[in-house]
């Protein structure tokens, strides 16, 4: 992890030093450098946030406030935000069965974080112009959310390891796709903090489906899938 932290810091300092060195440069050059610094700072900010999250999850100091929460409302927000982020890769996200709802004992902020981690992956490892489908259904006692993409997929040998911290798949990935391998471990922690489960199914070059299941809030369990 120290490599992931140090690299952007080194690049930020390097870019600034090179730009400041020697004689004055055209404004456009300063602008380019500053834009790059902003981009790297954002990357670093996300990484530090993720590291702190996992550290807090281990020390038991992470607050999670469960209350009756509509998954449909959360998925609507996630879908909207995903569509904005997906534009840069000409991808789109849609919700299937948008009229269906499920109430769980959940922390809305954390649940949103969980699903945004999954759609972030679907965008990053999706194919340009591809589709992301979000689906919500109820089983007997649980709400089930699936997020499916039609992107790169994950080799079978890597699949059992992707929820491990800092595990990344290299084969067939463009080297420019950054990441620290913390998204899925965080997603797993959040799912389990909701007494739920998370699993992943994938076919190389075909796509990936991540399934999150969460117990339905008391009054809903006996009328699943109506
Ligand atoms: N939808 C997906 N399609 C293809 N590969 C995926 C998908 N989701 C995850 N992976 C693979 O699993 C690995 C672990 O995912 P994870 O989200 O934990 O880390 P990351 O995306 O590499 O970095 P981070 O989420 O910390 O920015 C990724 O490196 C990627 O190769
Ligand atoms: Mg990720």
PDB file of C-alpha atoms and ligand atoms in Angstrom:
ATOM      1  CA  UNK A   1       0.000   0.000   0.000  1.00  0.00           C
ATOM      2  CA  UNK A   2       2.938   2.345   0.633  1.00  0.00           C
ATOM      3  CA  UNK A   3       3.695   2.227  -3.099  1.00  0.00           C
ATOM      4  CA  UNK A   4       0.155   3.420  -3.928  1.00  0.00           C
ATOM      5  CA  UNK A   5       0.502   6.251  -1.426  1.00  0.00           C
ATOM      6  CA  UNK A   6       3.974   7.340  -2.391  1.00  0.00           C
ATOM      7  CA  UNK A   7       3.595   7.297  -6.166  1.00  0.00           C
ATOM      8  CA  UNK A   8       0.996  10.057  -6.511  1.00  0.00           C
ATOM      9  CA  UNK A   9       2.818  12.149  -3.876  1.00  0.00           C
ATOM     10  CA  UNK A  10       6.089  11.817  -5.762  1.00  0.00           C
ATOM     11  CA  UNK A  11       4.401  12.733  -9.046  1.00  0.00           C
ATOM     12  CA  UNK A  12       2.660  15.751  -7.487  1.00  0.00           C
ATOM     13  CA  UNK A  13       5.960  17.065  -6.140  1.00  0.00           C
ATOM     14  CA  UNK A  14       7.779  16.259  -9.384  1.00  0.00           C
ATOM     15  CA  UNK A  15       5.223  18.037 -11.579  1.00  0.00           C
ATOM     16  CA  UNK A  16       5.272  21.125  -9.367  1.00  0.00           C
ATOM     17  CA  UNK A  17       9.079  21.235  -9.171  1.00  0.00           C
ATOM     18  CA  UNK A  18       9.562  20.850 -12.916  1.00  0.00           C
ATOM     19  CA  UNK A  19       7.007  23.565 -13.657  1.00  0.00           C
ATOM     20  CA  UNK A  20       8.578  25.977 -11.170  1.00  0.00           C
ATOM     21  CA  UNK A  21      12.126  25.340 -12.380  1.00  0.00           C
ATOM     22  CA  UNK A  22      13.873  27.624 -14.895  1.00  0.00           C
ATOM     23  CA  UNK A  23      12.301  30.542 -16.677  1.00  0.00           C
ATOM     24  CA  UNK A  24       8.639  31.544 -16.786  1.00  0.00           C
ATOM     25  CA  UNK A  25       6.376  29.366 -18.871  1.00  0.00           C
ATOM     26  CA  UNK A  26       3.177  29.990 -20.810  1.00  0.00           C
ATOM     27  CA  UNK A  27       0.036  30.105 -18.652  1.00  0.00           C
ATOM     28  CA  UNK A  28      -1.287  26.972 -20.385  1.00  0.00           C
ATOM     29  CA  UNK A  29       1.629  24.984 -19.022  1.00  0.00           C
ATOM     30  CA  UNK A  30       0.878  26.038 -15.444  1.00  0.00           C
ATOM     31  CA  UNK A  31      -2.759  25.179 -16.035  1.00  0.00           C
ATOM     32  CA  UNK A  32      -1.912  21.680 -17.269  1.00  0.00           C
ATOM     33  CA  UNK A  33       0.283  21.066 -14.235  1.00  0.00           C
ATOM     34  CA  UNK A  34      -2.360  22.305 -11.817  1.00  0.00           C
ATOM     35  CA  UNK A  35      -5.021  20.139 -13.442  1.00  0.00           C
ATOM     36  CA  UNK A  36      -2.791  17.117 -13.094  1.00  0.00           C
ATOM     37  CA  UNK A  37      -2.104  17.965  -9.451  1.00  0.00           C
ATOM     38  CA  UNK A  38      -5.837  18.265  -8.750  1.00  0.00           C
ATOM     39  CA  UNK A  39      -6.426  14.892 -10.397  1.00  0.00           C
ATOM     40  CA  UNK A  40      -3.663  13.195  -8.399  1.00  0.00           C
ATOM     41  CA  UNK A  41      -4.828  14.834  -5.162  1.00  0.00           C
ATOM     42  CA  UNK A  42      -8.334  13.467  -5.736  1.00  0.00           C
ATOM     43  CA  UNK A  43      -6.884  10.017  -6.309  1.00  0.00           C
ATOM     44  CA  UNK A  44      -4.859  10.296  -3.125  1.00  0.00           C
ATOM     45  CA  UNK A  45      -7.847  11.569  -1.195  1.00  0.00           C
ATOM     46  CA  UNK A  46      -9.896   8.518  -2.204  1.00  0.00           C
ATOM     47  CA  UNK A  47      -7.049   6.186  -1.312  1.00  0.00           C
ATOM     48  CA  UNK A  48      -6.507   7.736   2.134  1.00  0.00           C
ATOM     49  CA  UNK A  49     -10.271   7.610   2.747  1.00  0.00           C
ATOM     50  CA  UNK A  50     -10.355   3.911   1.848  1.00  0.00           C
ATOM     51  CA  UNK A  51      -7.346   3.078   4.026  1.00  0.00           C
ATOM     52  CA  UNK A  52      -8.889   4.937   6.976  1.00  0.00           C
ATOM     53  CA  UNK A  53     -12.187   3.152   6.424  1.00  0.00           C
ATOM     54  CA  UNK A  54     -10.536  -0.256   6.637  1.00  0.00           C
ATOM     55  CA  UNK A  55      -8.422   0.757   9.627  1.00  0.00           C
ATOM     56  CA  UNK A  56     -11.563   1.927  11.453  1.00  0.00           C
ATOM     57  CA  UNK A  57     -13.441  -1.197  10.481  1.00  0.00           C
ATOM     58  CA  UNK A  58     -10.685  -3.224  12.131  1.00  0.00           C
ATOM     59  CA  UNK A  59     -10.503  -1.174  15.305  1.00  0.00           C
ATOM     60  CA  UNK A  60     -14.284  -1.270  15.653  1.00  0.00           C
ATOM     61  CA  UNK A  61     -14.610   2.511  15.593  1.00  0.00           C
ATOM     62  CA  UNK A  62     -16.672   2.712  12.418  1.00  0.00           C
ATOM     63  CA  UNK A  63     -20.130   4.081  13.110  1.00  0.00           C
ATOM     64  CA  UNK A  64     -22.959   2.314  11.379  1.00  0.00           C
ATOM     65  CA  UNK A  65     -26.490   3.481  12.078  1.00  0.00           C
ATOM     66  CA  UNK A  66     -29.135   0.999  11.030  1.00  0.00           C
ATOM     67  CA  UNK A  67     -32.674   2.200  10.390  1.00  0.00           C
ATOM     68  CA  UNK A  68     -35.453   1.165   7.990  1.00  0.00           C
ATOM     69  CA  UNK A  69     -34.078   2.090   4.588  1.00  0.00           C
ATOM     70  CA  UNK A  70     -35.511   1.830   1.095  1.00  0.00           C
ATOM     71  CA  UNK A  71     -33.081   0.147  -1.267  1.00  0.00           C
ATOM     72  CA  UNK A  72     -35.029   1.466  -4.231  1.00  0.00           C
ATOM     73  CA  UNK A  73     -34.352   5.065  -3.204  1.00  0.00           C
ATOM     74  CA  UNK A  74     -30.658   4.328  -2.755  1.00  0.00           C
ATOM     75  CA  UNK A  75     -30.378   2.526  -6.079  1.00  0.00           C
ATOM     76  CA  UNK A  76     -32.072   5.457  -7.834  1.00  0.00           C
ATOM     77  CA  UNK A  77     -29.382   7.790  -6.505  1.00  0.00           C
ATOM     78  CA  UNK A  78     -26.611   5.347  -7.335  1.00  0.00           C
ATOM     79  CA  UNK A  79     -27.975   4.892 -10.859  1.00  0.00           C
ATOM     80  CA  UNK A  80     -28.108   8.638 -11.464  1.00  0.00           C
ATOM     81  CA  UNK A  81     -24.597   9.254 -10.209  1.00  0.00           C
ATOM     82  CA  UNK A  82     -23.251   6.228 -12.057  1.00  0.00           C
ATOM     83  CA  UNK A  83     -24.691   7.523 -15.303  1.00  0.00           C
ATOM     84  CA  UNK A  84     -22.835  10.792 -14.858  1.00  0.00           C
ATOM     85  CA  UNK A  85     -19.548   8.993 -14.163  1.00  0.00           C
ATOM     86  CA  UNK A  86     -20.127   6.457 -16.940  1.00  0.00           C
ATOM     87  CA  UNK A  87     -20.449   9.128 -19.611  1.00  0.00           C
ATOM     88  CA  UNK A  88     -16.690   9.465 -19.944  1.00  0.00           C
ATOM     89  CA  UNK A  89     -16.638   5.871 -21.226  1.00  0.00           C
ATOM     90  CA  UNK A  90     -19.876   6.197 -23.221  1.00  0.00           C
ATOM     91  CA  UNK A  91     -21.445   3.674 -20.878  1.00  0.00           C
ATOM     92  CA  UNK A  92     -24.881   3.763 -19.306  1.00  0.00           C
ATOM     93  CA  UNK A  93     -26.554   2.345 -16.227  1.00  0.00           C
ATOM     94  CA  UNK A  94     -30.178   1.259 -16.060  1.00  0.00           C
ATOM     95  CA  UNK A  95     -32.404  -0.060 -13.320  1.00  0.00           C
ATOM     96  CA  UNK A  96     -34.528  -3.070 -13.965  1.00  0.00           C
ATOM     97  CA  UNK A  97     -37.858  -3.337 -12.152  1.00  0.00           C
ATOM     98  CA  UNK A  98     -37.593   0.191 -10.852  1.00  0.00           C
ATOM     99  CA  UNK A  99     -41.044  -0.080  -9.282  1.00  0.00           C
ATOM    100  CA  UNK A 100     -39.930  -2.810  -6.893  1.00  0.00           C
ATOM    101  CA  UNK A 101     -38.833  -1.820  -3.392  1.00  0.00           C
ATOM    102  CA  UNK A 102     -37.246  -3.515  -0.412  1.00  0.00           C
ATOM    103  CA  UNK A 103     -36.901  -2.104   3.080  1.00  0.00           C
ATOM    104  CA  UNK A 104     -33.863  -3.222   5.022  1.00  0.00           C
ATOM    105  CA  UNK A 105     -32.276  -2.229   8.308  1.00  0.00           C
ATOM    106  CA  UNK A 106     -29.563  -0.152   6.761  1.00  0.00           C
ATOM    107  CA  UNK A 107     -27.243   2.802   6.940  1.00  0.00           C
ATOM    108  CA  UNK A 108     -28.158   4.779   3.800  1.00  0.00           C
ATOM    109  CA  UNK A 109     -24.757   6.417   3.447  1.00  0.00           C
ATOM    110  CA  UNK A 110     -22.877   3.128   3.762  1.00  0.00           C
ATOM    111  CA  UNK A 111     -25.234   1.285   1.444  1.00  0.00           C
ATOM    112  CA  UNK A 112     -24.768   3.967  -1.173  1.00  0.00           C
ATOM    113  CA  UNK A 113     -21.002   3.690  -0.726  1.00  0.00           C
ATOM    114  CA  UNK A 114     -21.247  -0.085  -1.219  1.00  0.00           C
ATOM    115  CA  UNK A 115     -23.190   0.163  -4.476  1.00  0.00           C
ATOM    116  CA  UNK A 116     -21.022   3.003  -5.783  1.00  0.00           C
ATOM    117  CA  UNK A 117     -17.948   0.785  -5.265  1.00  0.00           C
ATOM    118  CA  UNK A 118     -19.610  -1.841  -7.438  1.00  0.00           C
ATOM    119  CA  UNK A 119     -20.651   0.541 -10.201  1.00  0.00           C
ATOM    120  CA  UNK A 120     -17.197   2.175 -10.087  1.00  0.00           C
ATOM    121  CA  UNK A 121     -15.758  -1.241 -10.909  1.00  0.00           C
ATOM    122  CA  UNK A 122     -18.403  -1.850 -13.567  1.00  0.00           C
ATOM    123  CA  UNK A 123     -17.339   1.403 -15.253  1.00  0.00           C
ATOM    124  CA  UNK A 124     -13.595   0.863 -14.825  1.00  0.00           C
ATOM    125  CA  UNK A 125     -13.626  -2.716 -16.053  1.00  0.00           C
ATOM    126  CA  UNK A 126     -16.560  -2.349 -18.419  1.00  0.00           C
ATOM    127  CA  UNK A 127     -16.181  -2.008 -22.142  1.00  0.00           C
ATOM    128  CA  UNK A 128     -16.590   1.384 -23.769  1.00  0.00           C
ATOM    129  CA  UNK A 129     -20.208   1.820 -24.775  1.00  0.00           C
ATOM    130  CA  UNK A 130     -21.210  -1.038 -22.464  1.00  0.00           C
ATOM    131  CA  UNK A 131     -24.199  -1.403 -20.184  1.00  0.00           C
ATOM    132  CA  UNK A 132     -24.559  -1.675 -16.444  1.00  0.00           C
ATOM    133  CA  UNK A 133     -27.791  -3.191 -15.170  1.00  0.00           C
ATOM    134  CA  UNK A 134     -28.959  -2.816 -11.576  1.00  0.00           C
ATOM    135  CA  UNK A 135     -31.653  -5.148 -10.382  1.00  0.00           C
ATOM    136  CA  UNK A 136     -33.537  -5.348  -7.075  1.00  0.00           C
ATOM    137  CA  UNK A 137     -35.658  -8.332  -6.068  1.00  0.00           C
ATOM    138  CA  UNK A 138     -36.841  -9.998  -2.899  1.00  0.00           C
ATOM    139  CA  UNK A 139     -36.196 -13.606  -1.980  1.00  0.00           C
ATOM    140  CA  UNK A 140     -37.905 -15.243   1.000  1.00  0.00           C
ATOM    141  CA  UNK A 141     -36.179 -13.250   3.694  1.00  0.00           C
ATOM    142  CA  UNK A 142     -33.722 -11.053   1.895  1.00  0.00           C
ATOM    143  CA  UNK A 143     -33.450  -8.221  -0.532  1.00  0.00           C
ATOM    144  CA  UNK A 144     -31.164  -9.067  -3.420  1.00  0.00           C
ATOM    145  CA  UNK A 145     -29.359  -6.455  -5.474  1.00  0.00           C
ATOM    146  CA  UNK A 146     -27.378  -7.471  -8.543  1.00  0.00           C
ATOM    147  CA  UNK A 147     -25.100  -5.229 -10.536  1.00  0.00           C
ATOM    148  CA  UNK A 148     -24.125  -6.618 -13.913  1.00  0.00           C
ATOM    149  CA  UNK A 149     -21.719  -5.361 -16.542  1.00  0.00           C
ATOM    150  CA  UNK A 150     -20.717  -6.681 -19.934  1.00  0.00           C
ATOM    151  CA  UNK A 151     -17.040  -5.849 -19.596  1.00  0.00           C
ATOM    152  CA  UNK A 152     -13.675  -7.553 -19.164  1.00  0.00           C
ATOM    153  CA  UNK A 153     -14.754 -10.174 -16.659  1.00  0.00           C
ATOM    154  CA  UNK A 154     -12.420 -11.837 -14.148  1.00  0.00           C
ATOM    155  CA  UNK A 155     -10.287 -14.948 -14.792  1.00  0.00           C
ATOM    156  CA  UNK A 156     -11.548 -17.952 -12.833  1.00  0.00           C
ATOM    157  CA  UNK A 157      -8.250 -18.296 -10.956  1.00  0.00           C
ATOM    158  CA  UNK A 158      -8.551 -14.754  -9.579  1.00  0.00           C
ATOM    159  CA  UNK A 159     -12.193 -14.923  -8.614  1.00  0.00           C
ATOM    160  CA  UNK A 160     -11.749 -16.455  -5.118  1.00  0.00           C
ATOM    161  CA  UNK A 161      -9.308 -13.690  -4.182  1.00  0.00           C
ATOM    162  CA  UNK A 162     -10.965 -10.438  -5.243  1.00  0.00           C
ATOM    163  CA  UNK A 163     -12.409  -9.678  -1.801  1.00  0.00           C
ATOM    164  CA  UNK A 164      -8.934  -9.788  -0.270  1.00  0.00           C
ATOM    165  CA  UNK A 165      -7.311  -6.518   0.578  1.00  0.00           C
ATOM    166  CA  UNK A 166      -5.044  -5.054  -2.132  1.00  0.00           C
ATOM    167  CA  UNK A 167      -5.769  -7.923  -4.515  1.00  0.00           C
ATOM    168  CA  UNK A 168      -5.895  -6.777  -8.121  1.00  0.00           C
ATOM    169  CA  UNK A 169      -6.281  -8.657 -11.362  1.00  0.00           C
ATOM    170  CA  UNK A 170      -3.675  -7.731 -13.939  1.00  0.00           C
ATOM    171  CA  UNK A 171      -4.373  -9.940 -16.911  1.00  0.00           C
ATOM    172  CA  UNK A 172      -5.994  -8.094 -19.784  1.00  0.00           C
ATOM    173  CA  UNK A 173      -6.286  -4.820 -17.860  1.00  0.00           C
ATOM    174  CA  UNK A 174      -5.058  -1.603 -19.407  1.00  0.00           C
ATOM    175  CA  UNK A 175      -2.160  -0.484 -17.203  1.00  0.00           C
ATOM    176  CA  UNK A 176      -3.695   2.995 -16.954  1.00  0.00           C
ATOM    177  CA  UNK A 177      -6.637   1.685 -14.909  1.00  0.00           C
ATOM    178  CA  UNK A 178      -5.628   2.619 -11.391  1.00  0.00           C
ATOM    179  CA  UNK A 179      -6.815   1.283  -8.080  1.00  0.00           C
ATOM    180  CA  UNK A 180      -5.537  -0.132  -4.832  1.00  0.00           C
ATOM    181  CA  UNK A 181      -7.702  -3.223  -4.521  1.00  0.00           C
ATOM    182  CA  UNK A 182      -9.648  -1.808  -1.565  1.00  0.00           C
ATOM    183  CA  UNK A 183     -13.090  -1.394  -3.142  1.00  0.00           C
ATOM    184  CA  UNK A 184     -14.360  -4.945  -2.809  1.00  0.00           C
ATOM    185  CA  UNK A 185     -12.979  -5.500   0.740  1.00  0.00           C
ATOM    186  CA  UNK A 186     -14.840  -2.355   1.829  1.00  0.00           C
ATOM    187  CA  UNK A 187     -17.989  -3.497   0.005  1.00  0.00           C
ATOM    188  CA  UNK A 188     -17.769  -6.843   1.817  1.00  0.00           C
ATOM    189  CA  UNK A 189     -17.366  -5.176   5.202  1.00  0.00           C
ATOM    190  CA  UNK A 190     -20.430  -2.987   4.593  1.00  0.00           C
ATOM    191  CA  UNK A 191     -22.544  -5.944   3.397  1.00  0.00           C
ATOM    192  CA  UNK A 192     -21.587  -7.957   6.478  1.00  0.00           C
ATOM    193  CA  UNK A 193     -22.237  -5.007   8.791  1.00  0.00           C
ATOM    194  CA  UNK A 194     -25.807  -5.227   7.445  1.00  0.00           C
ATOM    195  CA  UNK A 195     -25.903  -8.958   8.277  1.00  0.00           C
ATOM    196  CA  UNK A 196     -25.765  -9.532   4.550  1.00  0.00           C
ATOM    197  CA  UNK A 197     -23.584 -11.272   2.006  1.00  0.00           C
ATOM    198  CA  UNK A 198     -21.782 -10.328  -1.180  1.00  0.00           C
ATOM    199  CA  UNK A 199     -20.685 -12.630  -3.987  1.00  0.00           C
ATOM    200  CA  UNK A 200     -19.287 -12.289  -7.464  1.00  0.00           C
ATOM    201  CA  UNK A 201     -19.756 -14.307 -10.629  1.00  0.00           C
ATOM    202  CA  UNK A 202     -17.834 -13.589 -13.786  1.00  0.00           C
ATOM    203  CA  UNK A 203     -16.941 -14.879 -17.224  1.00  0.00           C
ATOM    204  CA  UNK A 204     -13.773 -13.632 -18.877  1.00  0.00           C
ATOM    205  CA  UNK A 205     -14.486 -11.195 -21.712  1.00  0.00           C
ATOM    206  CA  UNK A 206     -18.214 -11.529 -21.112  1.00  0.00           C
ATOM    207  CA  UNK A 207     -18.914  -9.643 -17.918  1.00  0.00           C
ATOM    208  CA  UNK A 208     -19.425  -9.702 -14.185  1.00  0.00           C
ATOM    209  CA  UNK A 209     -22.347  -9.829 -11.785  1.00  0.00           C
ATOM    210  CA  UNK A 210     -22.020  -8.868  -8.150  1.00  0.00           C
ATOM    211  CA  UNK A 211     -24.852  -9.943  -5.841  1.00  0.00           C
ATOM    212  CA  UNK A 212     -25.569  -8.340  -2.480  1.00  0.00           C
ATOM    213  CA  UNK A 213     -28.164  -9.847  -0.167  1.00  0.00           C
ATOM    214  CA  UNK A 214     -29.473  -8.150   2.909  1.00  0.00           C
ATOM    215  CA  UNK A 215     -32.159  -9.342   5.351  1.00  0.00           C
ATOM    216  CA  UNK A 216     -35.488  -7.598   4.811  1.00  0.00           C
ATOM    217  CA  UNK A 217     -36.728  -5.408   7.615  1.00  0.00           C
ATOM    218  CA  UNK A 218     -39.075  -7.376   9.960  1.00  0.00           C
ATOM    219  CA  UNK A 219     -42.506  -6.528   8.578  1.00  0.00           C
ATOM    220  CA  UNK A 220     -41.489  -7.292   4.990  1.00  0.00           C
ATOM    221  CA  UNK A 221     -40.128 -10.800   5.370  1.00  0.00           C
ATOM    222  CA  UNK A 222     -43.428 -12.643   5.166  1.00  0.00           C
ATOM    223  CA  UNK A 223     -44.560 -10.939   1.968  1.00  0.00           C
ATOM    224  CA  UNK A 224     -41.508 -11.366  -0.186  1.00  0.00           C
ATOM    225  CA  UNK A 225     -41.810 -10.713  -3.902  1.00  0.00           C
ATOM    226  CA  UNK A 226     -45.332  -9.428  -3.957  1.00  0.00           C
TER     227      UNK A 226
HETATM  228  N1  LIG B   1     -16.923  -5.549 -12.509  1.00  0.00           N
HETATM  229  C1  LIG B   1     -15.678  -6.019 -12.646  1.00  0.00           C
HETATM  230  N2  LIG B   1     -15.224  -6.471 -13.875  1.00  0.00           N
HETATM  231  C2  LIG B   1     -13.983  -6.949 -14.004  1.00  0.00           C
HETATM  232  N3  LIG B   1     -13.074  -7.020 -13.020  1.00  0.00           N
HETATM  233  C3  LIG B   1     -13.444  -6.580 -11.806  1.00  0.00           C
HETATM  234  C4  LIG B   1     -14.763  -6.065 -11.544  1.00  0.00           C
HETATM  235  N4  LIG B   1     -14.833  -5.721 -10.247  1.00  0.00           N
HETATM  236  C5  LIG B   1     -13.628  -5.998  -9.710  1.00  0.00           C
HETATM  237  N5  LIG B   1     -12.789  -6.518 -10.646  1.00  0.00           N
HETATM  238  C6  LIG B   1     -11.402  -6.976 -10.427  1.00  0.00           C
HETATM  239  O1  LIG B   1     -11.214  -7.210  -9.049  1.00  0.00           O
HETATM  240  C7  LIG B   1     -10.102  -6.454  -8.554  1.00  0.00           C
HETATM  241  C8  LIG B   1     -10.428  -5.950  -7.147  1.00  0.00           C
HETATM  242  O2  LIG B   1     -11.447  -4.952  -7.202  1.00  0.00           O
HETATM  243  P1  LIG B   1     -11.453  -3.766  -6.147  1.00  0.00           P
HETATM  244  O3  LIG B   1     -12.638  -2.905  -6.403  1.00  0.00           O
HETATM  245  O4  LIG B   1     -11.307  -4.358  -4.779  1.00  0.00           O
HETATM  246  O5  LIG B   1     -10.094  -2.980  -6.433  1.00  0.00           O
HETATM  247  P2  LIG B   1      -9.703  -1.943  -7.578  1.00  0.00           P
HETATM  248  O6  LIG B   1     -10.904  -1.579  -8.399  1.00  0.00           O
HETATM  249  O7  LIG B   1      -8.546  -2.533  -8.297  1.00  0.00           O
HETATM  250  O8  LIG B   1      -9.190  -0.683  -6.751  1.00  0.00           O
HETATM  251  P3  LIG B   1     -10.072   0.334  -5.869  1.00  0.00           P
HETATM  252  O9  LIG B   1     -11.479  -0.175  -5.862  1.00  0.00           O
HETATM  253  O10 LIG B   1      -9.429   0.325  -4.529  1.00  0.00           O
HETATM  254  O11 LIG B   1      -9.962   1.638  -6.573  1.00  0.00           O
HETATM  255  C9  LIG B   1      -9.875  -5.332  -9.568  1.00  0.00           C
HETATM  256  O12 LIG B   1      -8.508  -5.024  -9.673  1.00  0.00           O
HETATM  257  C10 LIG B   1     -10.435  -5.889 -10.860  1.00  0.00           C
HETATM  258  O13 LIG B   1      -9.409  -6.450 -11.641  1.00  0.00           O
HETATM  259 MG1  LIG B   2     -12.647  -0.966  -7.366  1.00  0.00          MG
END
